[in-house]
Short mmCIF file of C-alpha atoms and ligand atoms in Angstrom, two decimals:
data_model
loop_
_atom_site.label_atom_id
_atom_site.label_comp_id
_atom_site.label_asym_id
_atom_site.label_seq_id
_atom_site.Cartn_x
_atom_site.Cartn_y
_atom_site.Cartn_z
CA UNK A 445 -35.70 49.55 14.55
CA UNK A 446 -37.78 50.46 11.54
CA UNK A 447 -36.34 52.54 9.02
CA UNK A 448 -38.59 53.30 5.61
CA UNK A 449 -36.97 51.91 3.08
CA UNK A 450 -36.39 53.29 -0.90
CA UNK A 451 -35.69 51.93 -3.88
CA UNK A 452 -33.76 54.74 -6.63
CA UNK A 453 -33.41 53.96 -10.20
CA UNK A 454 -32.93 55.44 -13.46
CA UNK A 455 -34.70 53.29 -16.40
CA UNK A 456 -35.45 53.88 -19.82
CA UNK A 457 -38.64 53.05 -21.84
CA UNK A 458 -37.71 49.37 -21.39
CA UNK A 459 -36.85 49.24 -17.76
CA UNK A 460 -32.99 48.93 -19.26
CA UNK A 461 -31.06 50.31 -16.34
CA UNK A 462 -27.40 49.16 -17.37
CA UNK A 463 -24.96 47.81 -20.09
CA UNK A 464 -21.38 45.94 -19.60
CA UNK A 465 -21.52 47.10 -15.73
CA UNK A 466 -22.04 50.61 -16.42
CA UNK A 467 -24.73 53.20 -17.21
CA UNK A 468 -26.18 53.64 -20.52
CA UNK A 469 -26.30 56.91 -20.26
CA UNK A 470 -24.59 60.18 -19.26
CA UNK A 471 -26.97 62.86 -17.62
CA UNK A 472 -25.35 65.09 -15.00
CA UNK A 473 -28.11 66.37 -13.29
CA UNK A 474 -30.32 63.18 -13.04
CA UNK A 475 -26.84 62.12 -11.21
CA UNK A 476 -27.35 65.29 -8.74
CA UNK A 477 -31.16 64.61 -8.42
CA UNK A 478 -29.94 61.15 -7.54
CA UNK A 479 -27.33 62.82 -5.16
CA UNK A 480 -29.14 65.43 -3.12
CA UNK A 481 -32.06 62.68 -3.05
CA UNK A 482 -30.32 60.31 -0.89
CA UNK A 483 -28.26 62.18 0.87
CA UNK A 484 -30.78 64.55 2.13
CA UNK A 485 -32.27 64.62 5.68
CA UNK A 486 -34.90 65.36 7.32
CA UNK A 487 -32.46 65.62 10.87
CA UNK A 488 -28.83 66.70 10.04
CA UNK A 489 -27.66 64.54 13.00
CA UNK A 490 -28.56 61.99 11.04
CA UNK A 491 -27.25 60.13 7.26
CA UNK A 492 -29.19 58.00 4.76
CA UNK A 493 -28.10 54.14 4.41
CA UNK A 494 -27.43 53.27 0.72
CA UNK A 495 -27.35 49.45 0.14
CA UNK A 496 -25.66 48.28 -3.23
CA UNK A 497 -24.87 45.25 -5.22
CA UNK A 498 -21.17 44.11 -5.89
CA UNK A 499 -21.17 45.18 -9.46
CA UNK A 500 -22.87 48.22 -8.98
CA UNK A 501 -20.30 49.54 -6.52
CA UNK A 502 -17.49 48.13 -9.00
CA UNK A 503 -19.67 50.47 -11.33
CA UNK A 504 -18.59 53.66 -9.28
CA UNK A 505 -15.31 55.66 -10.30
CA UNK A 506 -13.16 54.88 -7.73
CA UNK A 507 -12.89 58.65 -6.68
CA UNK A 508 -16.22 58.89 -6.35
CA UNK A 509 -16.55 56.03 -3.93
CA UNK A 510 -17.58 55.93 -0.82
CA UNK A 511 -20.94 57.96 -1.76
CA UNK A 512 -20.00 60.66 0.59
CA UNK A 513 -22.20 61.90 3.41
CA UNK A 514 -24.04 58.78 3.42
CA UNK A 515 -23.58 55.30 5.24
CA UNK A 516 -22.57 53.02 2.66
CA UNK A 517 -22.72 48.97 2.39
CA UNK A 518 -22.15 46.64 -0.10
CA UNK A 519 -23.67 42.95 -0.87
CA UNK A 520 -21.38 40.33 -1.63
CA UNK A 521 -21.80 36.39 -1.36
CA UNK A 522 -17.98 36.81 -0.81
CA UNK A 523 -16.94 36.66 2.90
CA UNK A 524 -13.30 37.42 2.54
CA UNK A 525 -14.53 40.43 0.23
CA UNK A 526 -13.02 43.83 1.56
CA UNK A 527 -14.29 47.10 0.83
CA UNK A 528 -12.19 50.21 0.91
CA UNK A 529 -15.22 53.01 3.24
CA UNK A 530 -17.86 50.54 2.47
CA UNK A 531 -19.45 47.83 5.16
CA UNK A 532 -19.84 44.27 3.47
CA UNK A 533 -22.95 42.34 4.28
CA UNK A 534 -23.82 38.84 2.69
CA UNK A 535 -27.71 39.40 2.54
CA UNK A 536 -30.26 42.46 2.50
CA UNK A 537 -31.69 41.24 5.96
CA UNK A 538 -28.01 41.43 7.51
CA UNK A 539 -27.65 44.89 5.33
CA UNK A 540 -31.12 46.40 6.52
CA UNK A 541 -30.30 45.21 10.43
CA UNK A 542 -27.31 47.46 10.39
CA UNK A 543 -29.70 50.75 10.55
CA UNK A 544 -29.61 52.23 13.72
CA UNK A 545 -30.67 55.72 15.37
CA UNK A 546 -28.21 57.96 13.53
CA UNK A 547 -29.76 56.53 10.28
CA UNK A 548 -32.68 58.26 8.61
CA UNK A 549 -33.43 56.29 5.90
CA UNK A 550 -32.45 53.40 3.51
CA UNK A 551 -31.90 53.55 -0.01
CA UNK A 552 -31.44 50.30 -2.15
CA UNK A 553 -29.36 51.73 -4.76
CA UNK A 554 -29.59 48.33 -7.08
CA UNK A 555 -28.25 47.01 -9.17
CA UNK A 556 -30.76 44.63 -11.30
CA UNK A 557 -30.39 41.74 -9.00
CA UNK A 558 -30.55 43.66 -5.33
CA UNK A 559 -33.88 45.26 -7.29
CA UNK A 560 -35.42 41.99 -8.18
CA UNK A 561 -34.46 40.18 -4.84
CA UNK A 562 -36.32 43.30 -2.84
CA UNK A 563 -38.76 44.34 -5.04
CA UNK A 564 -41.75 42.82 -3.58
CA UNK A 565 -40.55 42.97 -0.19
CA UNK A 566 -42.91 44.46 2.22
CA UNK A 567 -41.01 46.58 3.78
CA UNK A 568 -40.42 48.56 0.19
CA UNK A 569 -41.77 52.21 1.56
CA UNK A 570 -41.14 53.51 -2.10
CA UNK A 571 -39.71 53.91 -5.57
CA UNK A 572 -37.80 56.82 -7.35
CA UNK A 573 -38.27 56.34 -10.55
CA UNK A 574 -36.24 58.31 -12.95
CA UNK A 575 -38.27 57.43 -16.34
CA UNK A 576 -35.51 58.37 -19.20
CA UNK A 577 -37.42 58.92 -22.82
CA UNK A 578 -35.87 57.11 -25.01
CA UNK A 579 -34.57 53.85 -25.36
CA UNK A 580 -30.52 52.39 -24.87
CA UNK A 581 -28.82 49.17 -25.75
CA UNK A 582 -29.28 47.87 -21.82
CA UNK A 583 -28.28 44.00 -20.90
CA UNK A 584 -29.47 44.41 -17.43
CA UNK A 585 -32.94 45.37 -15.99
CA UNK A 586 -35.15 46.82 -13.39
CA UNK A 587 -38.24 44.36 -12.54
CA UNK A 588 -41.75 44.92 -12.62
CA UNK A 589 -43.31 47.55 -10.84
CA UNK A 590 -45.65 45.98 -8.31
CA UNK A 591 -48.91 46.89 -8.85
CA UNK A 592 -50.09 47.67 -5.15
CA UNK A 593 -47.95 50.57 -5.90
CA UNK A 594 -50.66 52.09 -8.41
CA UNK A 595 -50.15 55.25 -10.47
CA UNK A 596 -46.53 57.14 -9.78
CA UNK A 597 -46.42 60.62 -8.74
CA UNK A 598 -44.91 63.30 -10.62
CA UNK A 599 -42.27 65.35 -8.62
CA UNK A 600 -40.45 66.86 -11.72
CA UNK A 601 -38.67 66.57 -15.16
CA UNK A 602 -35.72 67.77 -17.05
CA UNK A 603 -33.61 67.20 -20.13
CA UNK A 604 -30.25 67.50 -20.96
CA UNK A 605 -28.24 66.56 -24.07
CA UNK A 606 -32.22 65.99 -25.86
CA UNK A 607 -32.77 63.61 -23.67
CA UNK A 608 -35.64 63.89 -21.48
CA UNK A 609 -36.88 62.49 -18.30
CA UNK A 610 -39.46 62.49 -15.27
CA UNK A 611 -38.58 62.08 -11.84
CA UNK A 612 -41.67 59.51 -10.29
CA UNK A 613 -42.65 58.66 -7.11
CA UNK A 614 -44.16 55.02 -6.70
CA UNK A 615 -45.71 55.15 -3.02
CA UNK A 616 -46.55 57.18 -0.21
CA UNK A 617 -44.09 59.62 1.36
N1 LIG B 635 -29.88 52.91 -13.92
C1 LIG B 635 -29.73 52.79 -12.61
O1 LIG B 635 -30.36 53.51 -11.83
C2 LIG B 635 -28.77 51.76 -12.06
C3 LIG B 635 -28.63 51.61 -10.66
C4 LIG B 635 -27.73 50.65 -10.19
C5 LIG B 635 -27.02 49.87 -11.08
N2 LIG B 635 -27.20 50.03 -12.42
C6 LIG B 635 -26.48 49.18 -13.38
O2 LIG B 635 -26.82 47.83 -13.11
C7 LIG B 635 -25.71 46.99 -13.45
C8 LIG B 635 -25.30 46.17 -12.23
O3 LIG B 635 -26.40 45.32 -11.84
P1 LIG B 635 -26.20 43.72 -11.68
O4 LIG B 635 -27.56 43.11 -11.59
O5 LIG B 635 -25.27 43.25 -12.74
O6 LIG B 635 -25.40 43.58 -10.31
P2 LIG B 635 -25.68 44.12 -8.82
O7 LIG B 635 -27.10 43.82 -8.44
O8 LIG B 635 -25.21 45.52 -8.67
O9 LIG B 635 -24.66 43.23 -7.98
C9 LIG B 635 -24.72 41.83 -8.04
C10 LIG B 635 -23.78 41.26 -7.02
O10 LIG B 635 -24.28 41.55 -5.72
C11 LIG B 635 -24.04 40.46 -4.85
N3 LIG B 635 -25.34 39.93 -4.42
C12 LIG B 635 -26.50 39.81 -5.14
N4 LIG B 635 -27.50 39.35 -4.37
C13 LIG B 635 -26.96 39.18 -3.13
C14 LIG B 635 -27.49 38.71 -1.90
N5 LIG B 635 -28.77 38.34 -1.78
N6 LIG B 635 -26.67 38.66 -0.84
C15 LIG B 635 -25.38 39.04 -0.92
N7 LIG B 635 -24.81 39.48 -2.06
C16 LIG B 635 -25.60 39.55 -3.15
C17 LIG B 635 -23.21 39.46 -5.63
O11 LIG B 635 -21.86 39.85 -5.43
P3 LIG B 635 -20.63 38.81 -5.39
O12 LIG B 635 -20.50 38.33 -6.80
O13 LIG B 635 -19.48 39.60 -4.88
O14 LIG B 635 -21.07 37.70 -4.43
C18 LIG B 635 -23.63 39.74 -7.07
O15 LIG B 635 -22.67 39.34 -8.01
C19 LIG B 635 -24.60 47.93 -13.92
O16 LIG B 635 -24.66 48.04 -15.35
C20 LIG B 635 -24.98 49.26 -13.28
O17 LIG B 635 -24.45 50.37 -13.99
C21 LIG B 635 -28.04 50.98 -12.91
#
């Protein structure tokens, strides 16, 4: 079953998308765009899959964990790993193959090593890029943007705190 597939990511000017396991940065409502993003459907009998790294689901404040209203599963090289209201899967492939007809889409949620393992996969449908304008102390980073992708699209931009950002779209909806 195919299933388009989406990578979402806030970076900053240097593709820095993380520091000491946790984001650089505070910005509430590039967290809700992030939210009502992939949790949205197009058929409410239906959730988005989000697929995440180990660390990045560490990352998560345990009360907000599960990401709720959404089908959520977690990589992990580590069998006996369990997962309080997450699935565990040991590769993408295995994650990806767990999609079936109540799921709408898939959202790789990172972190920088699920993004650089998938990012020139061919079954990447798209990128939301959240670029952030400025630049943070980051030890961990989002890859290189493919360039089959081309020129983002522009679907919006905000700032909060003086920060601002643009939400891009790398692909074809
Ligand atoms: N700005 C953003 O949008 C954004 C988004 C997400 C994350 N982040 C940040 O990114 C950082 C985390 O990224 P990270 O690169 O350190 O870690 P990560 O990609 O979130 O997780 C890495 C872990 O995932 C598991 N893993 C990796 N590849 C796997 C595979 N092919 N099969 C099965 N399991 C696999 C391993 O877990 P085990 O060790 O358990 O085997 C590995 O230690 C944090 O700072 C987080 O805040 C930022």
């Amino acid at each position: 079953m195919m299933h388009p597939i989406y990578m979402i990511v806030a970076v900053d000017e240097h593709l820095g998308i993380g520091k000491a396991g946790h984001l650089p940065w505070k910005l509430r409502k590039e967290y809700k765009y992030f939210r009502d993003t992939t949790r949205k459907t197009e058929d409410s009998n239906k959730q988005n899959m989000v697929i995440m790294g180990h660390r990045t689901w560490d990352s998560l404040e345990p009360e907000f964990r599960p990401l709720p209203n959404r089908r959520n599963v977690v990589l992990t090289r580590h069998a006996d790993l369990a997962v309080d209201g997450a699935e565990v899967c040991n590769s993408l492939d295995k994650a990806i193959a767990l999609a079936d007809e109540k799921t709408e889409k898939i959202f790789v949620l990172g972190g920088g090593q699920i993004f650089k393992e998938f990012i020139n996969d061919p079954r990447l449908t798209g990128i939301y890029l959240t670029k952030v304008h400025q630049t943070f102390d980051c030890d961990t980073f989002f890859p290189e943007i493919p360039a089959t992708f081309g020129q983002p699209k522009k679907i919006g931009s905000d700032e909060e705190n003086g920060i601002s950002y643009d939400f891009l779209f790398y692909g074809f909806i």
